CSV table of C-alpha atoms in Angstrom, one decimal:
chain,number,residue,atom,x,y,z
A,30,UNK,CA,105.1,94.3,111.3
A,31,UNK,CA,102.4,92.3,109.3
A,32,UNK,CA,100.4,95.4,108.7
A,33,UNK,CA,103.4,97.2,107.2
A,34,UNK,CA,104.0,94.3,104.7
A,35,UNK,CA,100.3,94.3,103.8
A,36,UNK,CA,100.4,98.0,103.1
A,37,UNK,CA,103.5,97.6,101.0
A,38,UNK,CA,101.8,94.8,99.1
A,39,UNK,CA,98.7,96.9,98.4
A,40,UNK,CA,100.8,99.9,97.4
A,41,UNK,CA,103.3,98.1,95.2
A,42,UNK,CA,100.4,96.1,93.5
A,43,UNK,CA,98.6,99.4,92.9
A,44,UNK,CA,101.8,100.9,91.2
A,45,UNK,CA,102.1,97.7,89.2
A,46,UNK,CA,98.6,97.9,87.9
A,47,UNK,CA,98.5,101.6,87.2
A,48,UNK,CA,101.8,101.3,85.3
A,49,UNK,CA,100.5,98.3,83.4
A,50,UNK,CA,97.4,100.3,82.4
A,51,UNK,CA,99.5,103.1,81.0
A,52,UNK,CA,101.7,100.5,79.2
A,53,UNK,CA,98.6,98.9,77.7
A,54,UNK,CA,97.2,102.2,76.5
A,55,UNK,CA,100.6,103.0,74.8
A,56,UNK,CA,100.6,99.5,73.3
A,57,UNK,CA,97.2,100.1,71.8
A,58,UNK,CA,98.5,103.3,70.3
A,59,UNK,CA,101.4,101.4,68.8
A,60,UNK,CA,98.9,99.0,67.3
A,61,UNK,CA,97.1,101.9,65.7
A,62,UNK,CA,100.4,103.3,64.3
A,63,UNK,CA,101.2,99.9,62.9
A,64,UNK,CA,97.7,99.8,61.4
A,65,UNK,CA,96.9,96.4,63.0
A,66,UNK,CA,93.2,95.3,63.0
A,67,UNK,CA,91.4,95.9,66.4
A,68,UNK,CA,91.0,92.1,66.9
A,69,UNK,CA,94.8,91.5,66.5
A,70,UNK,CA,95.4,94.5,68.8
A,71,UNK,CA,93.1,92.9,71.4
A,72,UNK,CA,94.8,89.5,71.3
A,73,UNK,CA,98.4,90.3,70.4
A,74,UNK,CA,99.1,93.8,71.9
A,75,UNK,CA,96.6,94.4,74.6
A,76,UNK,CA,96.6,90.7,75.7
A,77,UNK,CA,100.4,90.8,76.1
A,78,UNK,CA,100.4,94.2,77.7
A,79,UNK,CA,97.9,93.2,80.4
A,80,UNK,CA,100.0,90.1,81.1
A,81,UNK,CA,103.1,92.2,81.9
A,82,UNK,CA,102.5,92.1,85.7
A,83,UNK,CA,102.6,88.3,85.6
A,84,UNK,CA,105.8,88.3,83.4
A,85,UNK,CA,107.8,90.7,85.5
A,86,UNK,CA,106.6,89.1,88.8
A,87,UNK,CA,107.7,85.7,87.4
A,88,UNK,CA,111.2,86.8,86.5
A,89,UNK,CA,111.7,88.6,89.9
A,90,UNK,CA,110.3,85.7,91.8
A,91,UNK,CA,112.7,83.2,90.3
A,92,UNK,CA,115.7,85.6,90.6
A,93,UNK,CA,114.9,86.0,94.3
A,94,UNK,CA,114.7,82.3,94.9
A,95,UNK,CA,110.9,82.0,95.1
A,96,UNK,CA,110.1,80.1,92.0
A,97,UNK,CA,107.0,78.5,93.7
A,98,UNK,CA,105.2,81.9,93.4
A,99,UNK,CA,105.4,81.8,89.6
A,100,UNK,CA,103.2,78.7,89.0
A,101,UNK,CA,100.6,79.8,91.5
A,102,UNK,CA,100.4,83.3,90.0
A,103,UNK,CA,100.1,82.0,86.4
A,104,UNK,CA,97.6,79.3,87.1
A,105,UNK,CA,95.5,81.6,89.3
A,106,UNK,CA,95.7,84.4,86.7
A,107,UNK,CA,94.4,82.2,83.9
A,108,UNK,CA,91.6,80.8,86.1
A,109,UNK,CA,90.7,84.3,87.0
A,110,UNK,CA,90.8,85.4,83.3
A,111,UNK,CA,88.5,82.6,82.2
A,112,UNK,CA,86.0,82.4,85.0
A,113,UNK,CA,86.1,85.9,86.5
A,114,UNK,CA,86.9,88.1,83.5
A,115,UNK,CA,84.8,86.3,80.9
A,116,UNK,CA,81.9,86.0,83.4
A,117,UNK,CA,82.1,89.7,84.3
A,118,UNK,CA,82.3,90.6,80.6
A,119,UNK,CA,79.2,88.6,79.7
A,120,UNK,CA,77.2,90.0,82.5
A,121,UNK,CA,78.3,93.6,81.9
A,122,UNK,CA,77.5,93.3,78.2
A,123,UNK,CA,73.9,92.4,79.1
A,124,UNK,CA,73.3,90.5,75.9
A,125,UNK,CA,74.8,87.5,74.2
A,126,UNK,CA,78.3,88.0,72.9
A,127,UNK,CA,78.6,86.7,69.3
A,128,UNK,CA,81.9,85.1,68.5
A,129,UNK,CA,83.4,85.2,65.1
A,130,UNK,CA,84.5,82.1,63.1
A,131,UNK,CA,88.2,82.8,63.9
A,132,UNK,CA,87.6,81.8,67.5
A,133,UNK,CA,86.6,78.3,66.6
A,134,UNK,CA,89.2,77.8,63.9
A,135,UNK,CA,92.5,78.8,65.5
A,136,UNK,CA,92.4,81.0,68.7
A,137,UNK,CA,90.3,78.7,70.9
A,138,UNK,CA,92.4,75.7,69.7
A,139,UNK,CA,95.5,77.5,70.8
A,140,UNK,CA,93.9,78.5,74.2
A,141,UNK,CA,93.1,74.8,74.9
A,142,UNK,CA,96.3,73.5,73.4
A,143,UNK,CA,98.6,75.8,75.3
A,144,UNK,CA,96.9,74.9,78.6
A,145,UNK,CA,97.3,71.2,77.8
A,146,UNK,CA,101.0,71.6,77.0
A,147,UNK,CA,101.6,73.6,80.1
A,148,UNK,CA,99.8,71.0,82.1
A,149,UNK,CA,101.9,68.2,80.7
A,150,UNK,CA,105.2,70.0,81.3
A,151,UNK,CA,104.4,71.1,84.9
A,152,UNK,CA,102.5,68.0,86.2
A,153,UNK,CA,105.7,66.5,87.5
A,154,UNK,CA,106.3,69.6,89.5
A,155,UNK,CA,109.2,71.0,87.4
A,156,UNK,CA,109.4,73.0,84.2
A,157,UNK,CA,112.9,73.2,82.7
A,158,UNK,CA,114.3,75.6,80.2
A,159,UNK,CA,114.1,73.0,77.5
A,160,UNK,CA,110.4,72.7,78.0
A,161,UNK,CA,110.2,76.5,78.2
A,162,UNK,CA,111.8,76.7,74.8
A,163,UNK,CA,109.0,74.5,73.3
A,164,UNK,CA,106.5,76.9,74.8
A,165,UNK,CA,108.2,79.9,73.2
A,166,UNK,CA,108.2,78.1,69.8
A,167,UNK,CA,104.5,77.4,70.1
A,168,UNK,CA,103.8,81.1,70.8
A,169,UNK,CA,106.0,82.3,67.9
A,170,UNK,CA,104.0,80.1,65.5
A,171,UNK,CA,100.8,81.5,66.9
A,172,UNK,CA,102.1,85.0,66.6
A,173,UNK,CA,103.1,84.6,63.0
A,174,UNK,CA,99.7,83.3,62.1
A,175,UNK,CA,98.0,86.1,64.0
A,176,UNK,CA,99.9,88.8,62.3
A,177,UNK,CA,99.3,87.3,58.9
A,178,UNK,CA,95.7,86.3,59.2
A,179,UNK,CA,94.8,89.6,61.0
A,180,UNK,CA,95.4,91.5,57.8
A,181,UNK,CA,92.9,89.3,56.0
A,182,UNK,CA,90.0,90.2,58.3
A,183,UNK,CA,87.3,92.7,57.5
A,184,UNK,CA,88.3,96.1,58.7
A,185,UNK,CA,86.6,97.4,61.8
A,186,UNK,CA,86.0,101.0,62.7
A,187,UNK,CA,88.6,102.7,64.8
A,188,UNK,CA,88.0,105.8,66.9
A,189,UNK,CA,90.4,108.6,67.9
A,190,UNK,CA,93.7,109.8,66.5
A,191,UNK,CA,96.7,107.6,67.1
A,192,UNK,CA,99.4,109.2,69.3
A,193,UNK,CA,102.9,110.0,68.0
A,194,UNK,CA,105.7,107.4,68.2
A,195,UNK,CA,107.6,109.7,70.6
A,196,UNK,CA,104.7,109.8,73.1
A,197,UNK,CA,104.2,106.1,72.8
A,198,UNK,CA,107.8,105.2,73.4
A,199,UNK,CA,108.1,107.7,76.4
A,200,UNK,CA,105.0,106.2,78.1
A,201,UNK,CA,106.2,102.6,77.4
A,202,UNK,CA,109.6,103.4,79.0
A,203,UNK,CA,108.1,105.1,82.1
A,204,UNK,CA,105.4,102.5,82.6
A,205,UNK,CA,107.9,99.7,82.1
A,206,UNK,CA,109.9,101.2,85.0
A,207,UNK,CA,106.8,101.4,87.2
A,208,UNK,CA,106.0,97.8,86.4
A,209,UNK,CA,109.4,96.6,87.3
A,210,UNK,CA,109.6,98.3,90.7
A,211,UNK,CA,105.9,97.5,91.5
A,212,UNK,CA,106.5,93.8,90.8
A,213,UNK,CA,109.7,93.8,92.7
A,214,UNK,CA,108.1,95.1,95.9
A,215,UNK,CA,105.0,92.9,95.4
A,216,UNK,CA,107.1,89.8,95.4
A,217,UNK,CA,109.1,90.9,98.4
A,218,UNK,CA,106.0,91.8,100.4
A,219,UNK,CA,104.1,88.6,99.5
A,220,UNK,CA,107.0,86.4,100.6
A,221,UNK,CA,107.2,88.3,104.0
A,222,UNK,CA,103.5,88.0,104.5
A,223,UNK,CA,103.7,84.3,103.8
A,224,UNK,CA,106.5,83.8,106.3
A,225,UNK,CA,104.7,85.7,109.1
A,226,UNK,CA,101.4,83.8,108.5
A,227,UNK,CA,103.1,80.5,107.8
A,228,UNK,CA,101.2,80.1,104.5
A,229,UNK,CA,102.9,78.8,101.4
A,230,UNK,CA,103.7,81.7,99.1
A,231,UNK,CA,102.3,79.7,96.2
A,232,UNK,CA,98.8,79.8,97.8
A,233,UNK,CA,98.9,83.5,98.3
A,234,UNK,CA,100.1,83.9,94.6
A,235,UNK,CA,97.3,81.5,93.5
A,236,UNK,CA,94.6,83.6,95.2
A,237,UNK,CA,95.4,87.2,96.2
A,238,UNK,CA,98.3,87.9,93.8
A,239,UNK,CA,96.6,86.3,90.8
A,240,UNK,CA,93.4,88.3,91.4
A,241,UNK,CA,95.5,91.5,91.7
A,242,UNK,CA,97.5,90.9,88.5
A,243,UNK,CA,94.2,90.1,86.6
A,244,UNK,CA,92.9,93.6,87.3
A,245,UNK,CA,94.4,95.1,84.1
A,246,UNK,CA,92.3,92.6,82.1
A,247,UNK,CA,89.2,93.5,84.1
A,248,UNK,CA,89.8,97.2,83.5
A,249,UNK,CA,90.4,96.8,79.8
A,250,UNK,CA,87.3,94.6,79.3
A,251,UNK,CA,85.1,97.1,81.2
A,252,UNK,CA,86.0,99.9,78.9
A,253,UNK,CA,85.8,97.6,75.8
A,254,UNK,CA,82.3,96.6,76.7
A,255,UNK,CA,81.2,100.1,77.4
A,256,UNK,CA,82.5,101.1,73.9
A,257,UNK,CA,80.5,98.2,72.3
A,258,UNK,CA,83.6,96.1,71.6
A,259,UNK,CA,82.8,92.9,73.5
A,260,UNK,CA,84.7,90.8,71.0
A,261,UNK,CA,87.8,92.8,71.7
A,262,UNK,CA,87.3,92.0,75.4
A,263,UNK,CA,87.1,88.3,74.8
A,264,UNK,CA,90.1,88.6,72.5
A,265,UNK,CA,92.1,90.2,75.3
A,266,UNK,CA,91.2,87.3,77.6
A,267,UNK,CA,92.3,84.7,75.1
A,268,UNK,CA,95.5,86.5,74.3
A,269,UNK,CA,96.4,87.0,77.9
A,270,UNK,CA,95.7,83.3,78.8
A,271,UNK,CA,97.8,82.1,75.9
A,272,UNK,CA,100.6,84.5,76.7
A,273,UNK,CA,100.5,83.5,80.4
A,274,UNK,CA,101.1,79.8,79.9
A,275,UNK,CA,103.4,80.0,76.9
A,276,UNK,CA,105.6,83.1,77.0
A,277,UNK,CA,105.8,83.8,80.8
A,278,UNK,CA,106.9,80.3,81.8
A,279,UNK,CA,109.0,80.0,78.7
A,280,UNK,CA,111.0,83.2,79.4
A,281,UNK,CA,111.1,82.6,83.2
A,282,UNK,CA,112.5,79.1,82.8
A,283,UNK,CA,115.7,80.6,81.4
A,284,UNK,CA,116.2,82.4,84.7
A,285,UNK,CA,115.7,79.1,86.6
A,286,UNK,CA,113.5,76.0,86.8
A,287,UNK,CA,109.8,76.6,87.6
A,288,UNK,CA,108.7,74.4,90.5
A,289,UNK,CA,105.2,73.6,91.9
A,290,UNK,CA,103.8,71.3,94.5
A,291,UNK,CA,101.0,70.7,97.0
A,292,UNK,CA,97.7,72.2,96.1
A,293,UNK,CA,99.1,73.8,92.9
A,294,UNK,CA,99.6,70.4,91.4
A,295,UNK,CA,96.8,68.4,93.0
A,296,UNK,CA,94.0,71.0,92.6
A,297,UNK,CA,94.9,74.3,90.8
A,298,UNK,CA,96.7,72.8,87.7
A,299,UNK,CA,93.8,70.4,86.9
A,300,UNK,CA,91.3,73.2,87.4
A,301,UNK,CA,93.3,75.4,84.9
A,302,UNK,CA,93.0,72.6,82.2
A,303,UNK,CA,89.3,72.1,83.1
A,304,UNK,CA,88.5,75.8,82.9
A,305,UNK,CA,90.2,76.1,79.4
A,306,UNK,CA,88.3,73.0,78.2
A,307,UNK,CA,85.0,74.4,79.6
A,308,UNK,CA,85.4,77.7,77.9
A,309,UNK,CA,86.4,75.9,74.7
A,310,UNK,CA,83.2,73.8,74.8
A,311,UNK,CA,80.8,76.7,75.7
A,312,UNK,CA,82.2,78.8,72.8
A,313,UNK,CA,81.4,76.1,70.2
A,314,UNK,CA,78.0,77.7,69.5
A,315,UNK,CA,79.8,80.9,68.6
A,316,UNK,CA,78.3,82.9,71.5
A,317,UNK,CA,78.5,83.5,75.2
A,318,UNK,CA,75.3,84.3,77.0
A,319,UNK,CA,74.8,86.2,80.2
A,320,UNK,CA,73.7,83.0,81.9
A,321,UNK,CA,76.9,81.4,81.0
A,322,UNK,CA,78.7,84.4,82.3
A,323,UNK,CA,76.9,84.0,85.7
A,324,UNK,CA,77.9,80.4,85.8
A,325,UNK,CA,81.6,81.4,85.2
A,326,UNK,CA,81.5,83.8,88.1
A,327,UNK,CA,80.0,81.2,90.5
A,328,UNK,CA,82.7,78.7,89.4
A,329,UNK,CA,85.4,81.3,90.1
A,330,UNK,CA,84.3,81.9,93.6
A,331,UNK,CA,84.0,78.2,94.3
A,332,UNK,CA,87.6,77.7,93.1
A,333,UNK,CA,88.9,80.5,95.1
A,334,UNK,CA,87.1,79.4,98.3
A,335,UNK,CA,88.3,75.8,97.8
A,336,UNK,CA,92.0,76.7,97.2
A,337,UNK,CA,92.1,79.1,100.1
A,338,UNK,CA,90.6,76.5,102.4
A,339,UNK,CA,87.4,78.4,103.2
A,340,UNK,CA,85.2,75.5,102.1
């Protein structure tokens, strides 16, 4: 019985990730058609697209009465984004990643600020729809800035011919359907596995599920670095982190209150804030070295081993 649910979890998660990949590619094409700068595409479109697994999973978790999965998934995804994805990107790039001035002026501030607001709202174990509305407002302000300021940046080279709107919309529709059903069966299987193993679903969401839903960011960053666009990769991480703690809990809170307890509050939530602050401080010299990337990876494995009870 357990092996069947594990196979369903792996299969549904694979569908979710493949569909998210197609959705993200189509979203990039939409960014080209809208003539958005590559940096804005990385933070605003690709960052949001790679966060769709977390968004759909959150909505389905709350609607099925498993709200505790949401906080674990979001917190785990952001910890994975910062420690695992940034660390992987820095090592893969094999040289120091130079960060532009924009990171220090606005984007890094929003990354740290959004994590702080999310921490303050959730630290009592409950995030209501009123608090969710504040999160949405913060993201809307950030989005308006991003779309306005992005047009003032120096143009970057773009490669390839953008697809047609018809192809983009078709892929978005089909991929969106795949994301929905993939997330639906992922939530179902993870709750059944938790019941059989007598493990809180939030812990599985914090570790296994969050790592799985972070794979789109990992794939996008891999290809970005291979194409010599490390800054786009870091922009994707930042956009995904900001989206995860502002839009996803904000939207999901309208379907029902988000709840958290146990290790999520006592360990994972403080680690999320600490990881955001750590990334913020390391980026103050406008670069991320390979050695810092290695440190990020070590911290990621320590956090995962600690939260899973292996150490």
